[in-house]
Short mmCIF file of N, CA and C in Angstrom, two decimals:
data_model
loop_
_atom_site.label_atom_id
_atom_site.label_comp_id
_atom_site.label_asym_id
_atom_site.label_seq_id
_atom_site.Cartn_x
_atom_site.Cartn_y
_atom_site.Cartn_z
N MET A 1 2.25 6.86 -17.78
CA MET A 1 1.66 5.62 -17.13
C MET A 1 0.33 6.47 -15.77
N SER A 2 1.25 8.00 -15.26
CA SER A 2 0.71 8.43 -14.14
C SER A 2 1.12 9.56 -14.08
N PRO A 3 0.74 10.87 -13.32
CA PRO A 3 0.95 11.90 -13.34
C PRO A 3 2.77 12.27 -13.47
N ALA A 4 2.74 13.08 -13.51
CA ALA A 4 4.75 13.97 -12.60
C ALA A 4 4.97 13.40 -11.94
N GLY A 5 5.34 12.48 -11.39
CA GLY A 5 5.85 12.75 -10.09
C GLY A 5 5.65 11.65 -8.99
N GLU A 6 4.59 11.19 -9.87
CA GLU A 6 3.56 10.06 -9.17
C GLU A 6 3.48 8.40 -9.57
N ARG A 7 4.18 7.68 -8.53
CA ARG A 7 4.92 6.42 -8.23
C ARG A 7 3.53 5.91 -9.33
N PRO A 8 3.79 5.28 -10.13
CA PRO A 8 2.30 4.29 -10.77
C PRO A 8 1.22 3.73 -10.45
N SER A 9 0.60 2.96 -9.94
CA SER A 9 -0.67 2.25 -9.32
C SER A 9 -0.04 0.60 -9.82
N ARG A 10 -0.40 -0.11 -8.63
CA ARG A 10 0.11 -1.59 -9.25
C ARG A 10 -0.69 -1.96 -10.82
N GLU A 11 -2.38 -1.47 -10.55
CA GLU A 11 -2.76 -2.65 -11.85
C GLU A 11 -2.18 -1.52 -12.99
N ALA A 12 -1.65 -0.36 -12.98
CA ALA A 12 -0.53 0.77 -14.42
C ALA A 12 0.20 -0.24 -14.73
N VAL A 13 1.31 -0.54 -13.66
CA VAL A 13 2.36 -1.75 -14.06
C VAL A 13 1.91 -2.68 -14.42
N LEU A 14 1.04 -3.49 -13.89
CA LEU A 14 0.75 -4.19 -14.58
C LEU A 14 0.34 -4.93 -15.59
N ASP A 15 -0.09 -3.66 -16.14
CA ASP A 15 -0.93 -3.33 -17.19
C ASP A 15 0.05 -3.53 -18.28
N ALA A 16 0.71 -2.23 -17.98
CA ALA A 16 2.19 -2.08 -19.23
C ALA A 16 3.19 -3.35 -19.51
N PHE A 17 3.30 -4.03 -18.27
CA PHE A 17 3.73 -5.38 -18.23
C PHE A 17 3.40 -6.35 -19.03
N ALA A 18 2.01 -6.98 -19.34
CA ALA A 18 1.12 -7.69 -20.24
C ALA A 18 0.89 -7.27 -21.41
N VAL A 19 1.59 -6.35 -21.63
CA VAL A 19 1.57 -5.44 -23.40
C VAL A 19 2.32 -5.63 -24.16
N GLU A 20 3.77 -5.80 -22.91
CA GLU A 20 4.79 -5.56 -23.64
C GLU A 20 5.26 -6.91 -24.69
N SER A 21 6.13 -6.04 -25.88
CA SER A 21 6.00 -6.97 -26.84
C SER A 21 7.04 -8.51 -26.62
N GLU A 22 7.70 -8.38 -25.91
CA GLU A 22 8.92 -9.70 -25.23
C GLU A 22 8.44 -9.38 -23.72
N PRO A 23 7.90 -10.07 -23.37
CA PRO A 23 7.57 -10.63 -22.01
C PRO A 23 8.44 -11.27 -21.58
N ASP A 24 10.12 -10.78 -21.61
CA ASP A 24 10.64 -12.14 -20.82
C ASP A 24 11.27 -11.22 -20.18
N ARG A 25 12.62 -12.48 -20.36
CA ARG A 25 13.28 -12.22 -18.82
C ARG A 25 14.21 -10.89 -18.42
N SER A 26 14.64 -10.45 -19.09
CA SER A 26 15.28 -8.98 -19.91
C SER A 26 14.14 -8.26 -19.30
N THR A 27 12.98 -8.39 -20.09
CA THR A 27 11.44 -6.97 -19.37
C THR A 27 11.86 -7.25 -17.73
N LEU A 28 11.04 -8.70 -17.64
CA LEU A 28 10.67 -8.39 -16.21
C LEU A 28 11.89 -7.53 -14.98
N GLU A 29 12.69 -8.16 -15.37
CA GLU A 29 14.58 -8.03 -15.05
C GLU A 29 14.37 -6.58 -14.21
N ARG A 30 13.49 -5.46 -15.95
CA ARG A 30 13.92 -3.85 -16.08
C ARG A 30 12.61 -3.85 -15.16
N TYR A 31 11.40 -4.68 -15.17
CA TYR A 31 9.97 -3.93 -13.94
C TYR A 31 10.55 -4.57 -12.77
N LEU A 32 11.30 -5.31 -12.50
CA LEU A 32 11.27 -5.08 -11.20
C LEU A 32 12.20 -4.13 -10.54
N ARG A 33 13.39 -3.84 -11.31
CA ARG A 33 14.02 -2.73 -10.83
C ARG A 33 13.23 -1.36 -11.01
N LEU A 34 12.67 -1.35 -11.77
CA LEU A 34 11.70 -0.02 -11.48
C LEU A 34 10.49 0.21 -10.75
N TYR A 35 9.95 -1.12 -10.27
CA TYR A 35 9.12 -1.52 -9.41
C TYR A 35 9.00 -2.25 -8.52
N PRO A 36 9.82 -2.01 -7.58
CA PRO A 36 10.02 -3.51 -6.58
C PRO A 36 9.37 -3.98 -5.53
N GLU A 37 8.11 -2.24 -5.45
CA GLU A 37 6.85 -2.89 -4.30
C GLU A 37 6.00 -3.19 -5.89
N TYR A 38 6.33 -4.20 -6.58
CA TYR A 38 5.44 -5.15 -7.05
C TYR A 38 5.86 -5.99 -7.93
N ALA A 39 6.77 -6.79 -6.93
CA ALA A 39 7.90 -8.06 -7.27
C ALA A 39 6.35 -8.76 -7.69
N ASN A 40 6.37 -9.44 -6.22
CA ASN A 40 5.59 -10.68 -6.22
C ASN A 40 4.07 -11.07 -7.55
N GLU A 41 3.96 -9.58 -7.73
CA GLU A 41 2.89 -9.30 -8.34
C GLU A 41 2.94 -9.54 -9.58
N LEU A 42 4.29 -8.87 -10.67
CA LEU A 42 5.25 -8.82 -11.96
C LEU A 42 5.78 -10.09 -11.96
N VAL A 43 5.78 -10.77 -10.98
CA VAL A 43 6.06 -12.36 -11.59
C VAL A 43 5.69 -14.02 -11.28
N ASP A 44 4.11 -12.73 -10.59
CA ASP A 44 2.96 -13.86 -11.18
C ASP A 44 2.37 -13.34 -12.78
N LEU A 45 2.51 -12.35 -12.52
CA LEU A 45 2.36 -12.34 -13.80
C LEU A 45 3.21 -13.22 -15.31
N SER A 46 4.51 -13.31 -15.00
CA SER A 46 5.44 -13.81 -15.75
C SER A 46 5.39 -14.44 -15.98
N ARG A 47 4.71 -15.84 -15.26
CA ARG A 47 4.19 -16.70 -15.14
C ARG A 47 3.20 -16.97 -15.53
N GLU A 48 2.15 -16.17 -15.46
CA GLU A 48 0.99 -16.74 -15.98
C GLU A 48 0.75 -16.85 -17.85
N LEU A 49 1.94 -15.12 -18.08
CA LEU A 49 2.07 -15.40 -19.61
C LEU A 49 2.59 -16.10 -21.02
N SER A 50 3.60 -16.50 -19.34
CA SER A 50 4.71 -17.64 -20.25
C SER A 50 4.04 -19.78 -20.02
N ARG A 51 2.79 -19.27 -19.41
CA ARG A 51 2.35 -20.40 -18.93
C ARG A 51 1.89 -21.08 -20.31
N GLU A 52 1.96 -22.84 -19.98
CA GLU A 52 1.61 -23.33 -22.07
C GLU A 52 0.40 -23.16 -21.73
N ILE A 53 -0.78 -22.78 -22.43
CA ILE A 53 -2.84 -23.16 -22.43
C ILE A 53 -2.67 -24.79 -22.68
N SER A 54 -3.30 -25.61 -21.80
CA SER A 54 -3.07 -26.99 -21.94
C SER A 54 -4.72 -26.84 -22.37
N GLU A 55 -5.04 -27.96 -23.64
CA GLU A 55 -6.87 -28.36 -23.99
C GLU A 55 -7.13 -29.71 -22.98
N ASP A 56 -6.44 -30.06 -22.67
CA ASP A 56 -6.99 -31.49 -22.63
C ASP A 56 -8.58 -31.18 -21.67
N GLU A 57 -9.77 -31.13 -22.20
CA GLU A 57 -10.95 -30.62 -21.68
C GLU A 57 -11.51 -32.11 -21.05
N ALA A 58 -11.01 -33.37 -20.52
CA ALA A 58 -10.87 -33.88 -19.66
C ALA A 58 -12.17 -34.04 -18.88
N PRO A 59 -12.85 -34.36 -17.43
CA PRO A 59 -13.41 -33.92 -16.44
C PRO A 59 -12.33 -34.35 -15.50
N LEU A 60 -12.31 -33.69 -14.16
CA LEU A 60 -11.42 -34.31 -13.39
C LEU A 60 -11.77 -35.35 -12.64
N SER A 61 -11.30 -36.26 -12.40
CA SER A 61 -10.99 -37.81 -12.00
C SER A 61 -11.88 -37.52 -10.20
N VAL A 62 -12.32 -38.34 -9.59
CA VAL A 62 -12.21 -38.19 -8.42
C VAL A 62 -11.46 -37.88 -7.59
N ALA A 63 -10.39 -38.82 -7.59
CA ALA A 63 -9.20 -38.41 -6.85
C ALA A 63 -9.14 -37.24 -6.78
N ASP A 64 -8.81 -36.60 -8.50
CA ASP A 64 -8.38 -35.64 -8.57
C ASP A 64 -8.85 -34.61 -7.58
N ARG A 65 -10.26 -34.33 -7.72
CA ARG A 65 -11.28 -33.84 -7.13
C ARG A 65 -10.81 -33.61 -5.53
N ALA A 66 -10.59 -35.41 -4.73
CA ALA A 66 -10.16 -35.15 -3.70
C ALA A 66 -8.71 -34.15 -3.38
N LEU A 67 -8.18 -34.29 -4.28
CA LEU A 67 -6.84 -33.80 -4.17
C LEU A 67 -6.64 -32.62 -4.11
N ILE A 68 -7.51 -32.08 -5.08
CA ILE A 68 -7.67 -30.59 -5.19
C ILE A 68 -8.73 -30.05 -4.02
N ASP A 69 -9.74 -30.60 -3.33
CA ASP A 69 -10.10 -30.22 -2.44
C ASP A 69 -9.28 -30.02 -1.30
N ALA A 70 -8.30 -31.47 -0.07
CA ALA A 70 -7.40 -31.17 0.62
C ALA A 70 -6.65 -29.85 1.05
N ALA A 71 -6.00 -30.09 -0.42
CA ALA A 71 -5.10 -28.84 -1.04
C ALA A 71 -5.87 -27.22 -0.69
N TRP A 72 -7.30 -27.07 -1.42
CA TRP A 72 -7.65 -26.23 -0.75
C TRP A 72 -8.10 -26.13 0.88
N SER A 73 -8.70 -26.89 1.32
CA SER A 73 -8.38 -27.19 2.82
C SER A 73 -6.89 -26.58 3.60
N GLN A 74 -6.10 -27.31 3.39
CA GLN A 74 -4.73 -26.54 3.68
C GLN A 74 -4.68 -25.17 3.41
N HIS A 75 -4.74 -25.36 2.23
CA HIS A 75 -4.63 -23.31 1.56
C HIS A 75 -5.11 -22.47 2.74
N ALA A 76 -6.87 -22.92 2.61
CA ALA A 76 -7.85 -21.69 3.48
C ALA A 76 -7.70 -22.10 5.18
N LYS A 77 -6.37 -23.24 5.41
CA LYS A 77 -6.14 -23.34 7.19
C LYS A 77 -5.45 -22.09 7.22
N ALA A 78 -4.19 -21.63 5.84
CA ALA A 78 -3.16 -21.20 6.14
C ALA A 78 -3.11 -19.68 6.01
N LEU A 79 -4.47 -19.39 5.56
CA LEU A 79 -4.41 -18.27 5.14
C LEU A 79 -4.84 -16.98 6.91
N PRO A 80 -4.04 -15.71 6.87
CA PRO A 80 -4.21 -15.12 7.75
C PRO A 80 -5.75 -14.74 8.30
N ALA A 81 -5.71 -14.78 9.37
CA ALA A 81 -7.22 -14.25 9.51
C ALA A 81 -7.52 -13.00 9.48
N THR A 82 -9.05 -12.26 9.23
CA THR A 82 -8.54 -11.36 8.86
C THR A 82 -7.20 -10.09 9.33
N ALA A 83 -6.77 -8.91 8.57
CA ALA A 83 -6.33 -8.45 10.01
C ALA A 83 -6.79 -6.85 10.41
N SER A 84 -6.90 -6.97 11.22
CA SER A 84 -7.22 -5.90 12.29
C SER A 84 -6.08 -4.56 11.34
N ASP A 85 -7.30 -3.23 11.72
CA ASP A 85 -7.20 -1.78 11.31
C ASP A 85 -6.29 -0.94 12.24
N PRO A 86 -4.34 -1.06 12.06
CA PRO A 86 -3.22 -0.43 12.38
C PRO A 86 -3.80 0.54 13.14
N PHE A 87 -4.64 1.71 12.28
CA PHE A 87 -4.66 2.47 12.35
C PHE A 87 -6.29 2.45 14.01
N ALA A 88 -7.15 2.56 13.86
CA ALA A 88 -7.75 2.12 14.95
C ALA A 88 -7.62 1.35 16.44
N VAL A 89 -6.47 0.65 16.17
CA VAL A 89 -6.95 0.30 17.80
C VAL A 89 -5.88 1.18 18.23
N LEU A 90 -4.79 2.22 18.15
CA LEU A 90 -3.86 3.25 18.42
C LEU A 90 -4.81 3.95 19.67
N THR A 91 -3.98 4.26 20.95
CA THR A 91 -4.70 5.46 21.43
C THR A 91 -4.61 7.42 21.23
N ALA A 92 -5.44 7.60 22.32
CA ALA A 92 -4.91 9.06 21.82
C ALA A 92 -3.46 9.35 23.03
N ASP A 93 -2.94 8.07 23.20
CA ASP A 93 -1.68 8.37 24.02
C ASP A 93 -0.72 8.01 22.83
N ASP A 94 -1.16 7.46 22.33
CA ASP A 94 -0.60 6.46 21.33
C ASP A 94 0.12 7.16 19.63
N TRP A 95 -0.81 7.85 19.88
CA TRP A 95 -0.92 8.76 18.30
C TRP A 95 0.35 10.07 18.85
N ARG A 96 0.25 10.45 20.11
CA ARG A 96 0.45 11.91 20.72
C ARG A 96 2.55 10.89 20.44
N THR A 97 2.56 9.91 20.66
CA THR A 97 4.04 9.18 20.70
C THR A 97 4.35 8.63 18.67
N VAL A 98 3.20 8.58 18.55
CA VAL A 98 3.85 8.60 17.11
C VAL A 98 4.34 9.40 16.51
N ALA A 99 3.69 10.64 16.51
CA ALA A 99 3.77 12.16 16.76
C ALA A 99 5.35 12.50 17.01
N HIS A 100 5.20 11.95 18.47
CA HIS A 100 6.63 12.75 18.57
C HIS A 100 7.46 11.68 18.22
N GLN A 101 7.89 10.64 18.03
CA GLN A 101 8.41 9.72 17.36
C GLN A 101 9.28 9.79 15.86
N LEU A 102 7.54 10.39 14.72
CA LEU A 102 8.21 10.74 13.63
C LEU A 102 8.46 12.53 13.65
N ASP A 103 8.00 12.92 14.83
CA ASP A 103 9.09 14.52 14.77
C ASP A 103 7.57 15.42 13.69
N VAL A 104 6.72 14.98 14.38
CA VAL A 104 5.77 15.71 13.29
C VAL A 104 5.23 16.66 13.81
N PRO A 105 4.28 17.57 13.34
CA PRO A 105 2.96 17.63 14.12
C PRO A 105 1.77 16.98 14.61
N ARG A 106 0.80 17.10 15.45
CA ARG A 106 -0.25 16.11 15.38
C ARG A 106 -1.02 16.47 14.57
N GLN A 107 -1.40 17.32 13.87
CA GLN A 107 -2.62 17.10 12.63
C GLN A 107 -1.97 16.99 10.90
N VAL A 108 -0.52 16.90 11.31
CA VAL A 108 -0.13 15.85 10.30
C VAL A 108 -0.39 13.87 10.35
N ILE A 109 -0.30 13.72 11.86
CA ILE A 109 -0.57 12.70 12.40
C ILE A 109 -2.50 12.41 12.36
N THR A 110 -3.29 13.48 12.40
CA THR A 110 -4.20 13.14 12.24
C THR A 110 -4.63 12.96 10.94
N ALA A 111 -4.38 13.55 10.05
CA ALA A 111 -3.96 13.13 8.28
C ALA A 111 -3.94 11.82 8.03
N LEU A 112 -3.18 11.76 8.61
CA LEU A 112 -2.61 10.10 8.26
C LEU A 112 -3.36 9.46 8.45
N ARG A 113 -3.19 9.34 9.82
CA ARG A 113 -4.23 8.48 10.86
C ARG A 113 -6.15 8.81 10.02
N GLU A 114 -6.67 9.98 9.59
CA GLU A 114 -7.59 9.39 8.87
C GLU A 114 -7.60 9.05 7.20
N ARG A 115 -6.63 9.11 6.55
CA ARG A 115 -5.89 8.93 5.69
C ARG A 115 -6.24 9.72 3.99
N ARG A 116 -5.68 10.84 4.49
CA ARG A 116 -6.50 11.97 4.03
C ARG A 116 -5.60 12.35 3.09
N VAL A 117 -4.32 11.41 3.06
CA VAL A 117 -2.76 11.53 3.08
C VAL A 117 -2.83 10.59 1.89
N SER A 118 -2.76 11.45 0.54
CA SER A 118 -2.57 9.58 -0.93
C SER A 118 -1.03 8.84 -0.51
N LEU A 119 -1.43 7.81 -0.28
CA LEU A 119 -0.47 6.07 0.53
C LEU A 119 0.54 6.68 -0.89
N LEU A 120 0.20 7.18 -2.23
CA LEU A 120 1.24 7.26 -3.12
C LEU A 120 2.77 8.09 -2.56
N SER A 121 1.43 9.68 -2.07
CA SER A 121 2.93 10.55 -1.97
C SER A 121 3.67 10.33 -0.59
N VAL A 122 3.34 9.08 -0.20
CA VAL A 122 4.46 8.62 1.61
C VAL A 122 5.51 8.14 1.31
N PRO A 123 6.70 8.70 1.07
CA PRO A 123 8.47 8.51 0.67
C PRO A 123 8.51 6.89 1.25
N ARG A 124 9.18 5.89 0.78
CA ARG A 124 8.92 3.83 2.14
C ARG A 124 9.13 4.40 2.91
N ARG A 125 10.51 5.07 2.89
CA ARG A 125 10.84 5.04 4.67
C ARG A 125 10.39 6.35 6.01
N PHE A 126 9.83 7.16 5.57
CA PHE A 126 8.60 7.36 6.14
C PHE A 126 7.91 7.36 5.96
N LEU A 127 7.49 5.61 5.50
CA LEU A 127 6.07 4.64 5.46
C LEU A 127 6.66 3.69 6.86
N GLN A 128 7.90 3.35 6.47
CA GLN A 128 9.00 2.63 7.28
C GLN A 128 8.43 2.87 9.06
N ASN A 129 9.40 4.31 8.98
CA ASN A 129 9.03 4.70 10.84
C ASN A 129 7.66 4.85 10.83
N LEU A 130 6.59 5.16 10.33
CA LEU A 130 5.25 5.46 10.90
C LEU A 130 5.18 3.72 11.22
N ALA A 131 5.03 2.29 10.72
CA ALA A 131 4.87 1.48 10.09
C ALA A 131 5.55 1.15 12.32
N ALA A 132 6.65 1.30 12.11
CA ALA A 132 7.45 1.26 12.90
C ALA A 132 6.66 1.67 14.70
N ALA A 133 6.67 2.58 14.56
CA ALA A 133 6.11 4.07 15.24
C ALA A 133 4.60 3.47 15.35
N MET A 134 4.04 2.64 15.11
CA MET A 134 2.61 2.49 15.52
C MET A 134 2.49 0.94 15.94
N ARG A 135 3.65 0.40 15.49
CA ARG A 135 4.10 -1.05 16.36
C ARG A 135 3.39 -2.10 15.00
N CYS A 136 3.43 -1.84 13.65
CA CYS A 136 3.09 -2.68 12.57
C CYS A 136 3.90 -2.98 11.72
N SER A 137 3.31 -3.91 10.40
CA SER A 137 4.56 -3.74 9.39
C SER A 137 3.74 -2.97 8.11
N ILE A 138 4.56 -2.11 7.25
CA ILE A 138 4.36 -1.45 6.37
C ILE A 138 2.73 -2.33 5.15
N ARG A 139 3.12 -4.04 5.42
CA ARG A 139 1.81 -4.39 4.91
C ARG A 139 0.54 -3.92 5.40
N GLN A 140 0.39 -3.67 6.36
CA GLN A 140 -0.89 -3.81 7.14
C GLN A 140 -1.52 -2.27 7.17
N LEU A 141 -0.51 -1.75 6.61
CA LEU A 141 -0.43 0.04 6.61
C LEU A 141 -0.89 0.41 5.10
N GLU A 142 -0.59 -0.43 4.23
CA GLU A 142 -0.48 -0.85 3.03
C GLU A 142 -2.28 -1.01 2.80
N LEU A 143 -2.11 -1.96 3.42
CA LEU A 143 -3.82 -2.69 3.44
C LEU A 143 -5.02 -2.13 3.68
N SER A 144 -4.62 -1.11 5.23
CA SER A 144 -5.58 -0.63 5.56
C SER A 144 -5.94 0.83 5.31
N TRP A 145 -4.91 1.66 4.12
CA TRP A 145 -5.54 2.91 3.51
C TRP A 145 -6.23 2.81 3.37
N GLY A 146 -7.02 2.00 2.03
CA GLY A 146 -8.69 2.55 1.43
C GLY A 146 -8.98 3.51 2.18
N SER A 147 -10.58 3.34 1.89
CA SER A 147 -11.28 4.25 2.65
C SER A 147 -11.42 4.15 4.39
N ALA A 148 -10.78 5.76 4.81
CA ALA A 148 -10.58 5.48 6.10
C ALA A 148 -12.04 5.67 5.97
N PRO A 149 -13.18 5.12 7.48
CA PRO A 149 -14.26 5.51 8.11
C PRO A 149 -14.00 6.65 8.66
N LEU A 150 -15.12 7.54 8.67
CA LEU A 150 -15.79 9.37 9.52
C LEU A 150 -15.33 9.17 10.85
N VAL A 151 -14.38 9.36 11.39
CA VAL A 151 -13.60 9.65 12.92
C VAL A 151 -15.72 10.36 14.21
N ALA A 152 -16.01 9.37 14.33
CA ALA A 152 -17.48 10.14 15.19
C ALA A 152 -16.65 11.12 16.11
N GLY A 153 -15.38 10.92 16.47
CA GLY A 153 -15.40 11.70 18.01
C GLY A 153 -15.26 13.32 17.00
N ARG A 154 -14.97 13.92 16.48
CA ARG A 154 -15.53 14.98 15.75
C ARG A 154 -16.04 15.38 14.96
N SER A 155 -16.82 16.30 15.87
CA SER A 155 -18.39 17.01 16.18
C SER A 155 -18.00 18.48 15.66
N TYR A 156 -18.52 19.20 14.22
CA TYR A 156 -18.16 20.79 13.83
C TYR A 156 -20.20 20.56 13.34
N LYS A 157 -20.59 21.92 13.61
CA LYS A 157 -21.40 22.16 13.29
C LYS A 157 -21.69 22.06 11.61
N ALA A 158 -22.43 21.39 11.05
CA ALA A 158 -21.80 21.79 9.43
C ALA A 158 -23.76 21.83 9.14
N ASP A 159 -23.21 22.68 7.88
CA ASP A 159 -24.61 22.43 7.02
C ASP A 159 -25.11 20.90 5.54
N GLY A 160 -23.90 20.25 5.34
CA GLY A 160 -24.24 19.28 5.07
C GLY A 160 -23.63 17.86 5.98
N LYS A 161 -23.82 17.15 5.94
CA LYS A 161 -23.77 15.75 5.91
C LYS A 161 -21.56 15.87 5.38
N PRO A 162 -21.22 15.11 6.49
CA PRO A 162 -19.87 15.14 6.39
C PRO A 162 -19.14 13.95 5.55
N THR A 163 -17.64 14.41 4.41
CA THR A 163 -17.78 12.93 3.58
C THR A 163 -15.94 13.47 4.32
N SER A 164 -15.65 12.19 2.98
CA SER A 164 -14.35 12.32 3.73
C SER A 164 -12.99 12.64 2.87
N GLY A 165 -13.55 13.70 2.04
CA GLY A 165 -12.83 14.37 0.87
C GLY A 165 -11.80 14.09 0.32
N GLU A 166 -11.27 14.89 0.24
CA GLU A 166 -10.57 13.82 -1.31
C GLU A 166 -8.74 14.13 -0.33
N GLN A 167 -7.87 13.36 -0.94
CA GLN A 167 -6.40 12.89 -0.68
C GLN A 167 -5.40 13.74 -0.98
N VAL A 168 -4.92 14.28 -0.09
CA VAL A 168 -3.40 15.13 -0.62
C VAL A 168 -2.27 14.28 -0.73
N THR A 169 -1.18 15.05 -0.72
CA THR A 169 0.21 14.65 -0.73
C THR A 169 0.23 15.03 0.83
N LEU A 170 1.28 14.07 0.96
CA LEU A 170 2.15 14.34 2.42
C LEU A 170 3.20 15.91 2.70
N GLU A 171 3.66 16.26 1.20
CA GLU A 171 4.35 17.78 1.03
C GLU A 171 3.53 17.90 1.92
N LYS A 172 2.02 18.47 1.16
CA LYS A 172 1.01 19.67 1.00
C LYS A 172 0.52 19.74 2.79
N VAL A 173 0.09 18.54 3.47
CA VAL A 173 -0.31 18.51 4.65
C VAL A 173 0.86 19.03 5.41
N LEU A 174 2.20 18.38 5.36
CA LEU A 174 3.32 18.66 5.85
C LEU A 174 3.42 20.72 5.91
N ILE A 175 3.50 21.00 4.44
CA ILE A 175 3.86 22.12 4.42
C ILE A 175 2.63 23.11 5.15
N ASP A 176 0.85 22.92 5.58
CA ASP A 176 0.08 23.02 5.91
C ASP A 176 -0.02 23.31 7.37
N ALA A 177 0.81 22.02 8.13
CA ALA A 177 1.14 22.21 8.93
C ALA A 177 2.29 23.25 9.43
N GLY A 178 2.43 23.92 8.87
CA GLY A 178 3.71 24.92 9.18
C GLY A 178 5.04 24.22 9.11
N VAL A 179 5.33 22.88 8.43
CA VAL A 179 6.85 21.84 9.35
C VAL A 179 7.60 22.95 7.89
N PRO A 180 9.05 23.54 8.66
CA PRO A 180 9.81 24.21 8.23
C PRO A 180 10.19 23.64 6.78
N VAL A 181 11.11 24.46 6.01
CA VAL A 181 11.52 23.80 4.61
C VAL A 181 12.84 22.47 4.41
N GLU A 182 13.25 22.39 6.09
CA GLU A 182 14.65 21.99 5.86
C GLU A 182 13.96 20.45 6.58
N LYS A 183 12.97 20.45 7.80
CA LYS A 183 12.39 19.89 8.16
C LYS A 183 11.83 18.50 6.84
N ARG A 184 10.88 19.50 6.48
CA ARG A 184 9.66 18.48 5.42
C ARG A 184 10.82 17.64 4.50
N ALA A 185 12.09 18.43 3.98
CA ALA A 185 13.07 17.51 3.21
C ALA A 185 13.29 16.72 4.11
N ARG A 186 13.78 16.65 5.56
CA ARG A 186 14.43 15.08 5.53
C ARG A 186 13.21 14.46 5.46
N LEU A 187 12.02 14.51 5.67
CA LEU A 187 10.48 14.10 6.27
C LEU A 187 10.85 13.03 4.58
N LEU A 188 10.88 14.06 4.03
CA LEU A 188 10.12 12.95 2.92
C LEU A 188 11.56 13.17 1.69
N VAL A 189 12.99 12.18 2.29
CA VAL A 189 13.54 11.41 2.01
C VAL A 189 12.90 10.55 1.60
N GLU A 190 13.41 10.23 0.38
CA GLU A 190 13.38 7.72 -0.05
C GLU A 190 14.71 7.33 1.14
N ALA A 191 15.23 7.89 0.99
CA ALA A 191 16.46 7.33 1.87
C ALA A 191 17.66 7.46 2.84
N ASP A 192 17.45 6.72 3.31
CA ASP A 192 18.27 7.12 4.73
C ASP A 192 19.97 8.04 4.27
#
């Protein structure tokens, strides 16, 4: 599904599950054990695949439409407001504190803040510690990890327009920052 050593993407896991010859309970349980981070999506897909398709083509009644509209209004009210970017709300002092709490050099924090680090390469435990240090949830981090805006505060004389560049692994960033092997191993371990 993906290159060796990398966790497959959500789409790759869902695609693989969808083409299973028997997407039954045992297959679902196997996927849930292998990919617990996609549990909600896998369960939803499993339900969708096992759902019977109704051939009722009769138009909805006025009462049915009113029920749907009322339910949709309730759902829309319950949706959280768009989450703010947890990376954008922290000050320079906050970032120093995050670096101190994670026990990493500031250049590692800069790479994380600019999202130059591939999210797939960040161990879950490190991500939990980062979220705690940033005072946000892991989910907020994951949602905001997409394309990072270019940081305007950093200006260098260049021949061309600056770009965000390609993402690298957390391990590469730690190596480039001169983090010793023992400390890297401790930071990159998946479990406590």
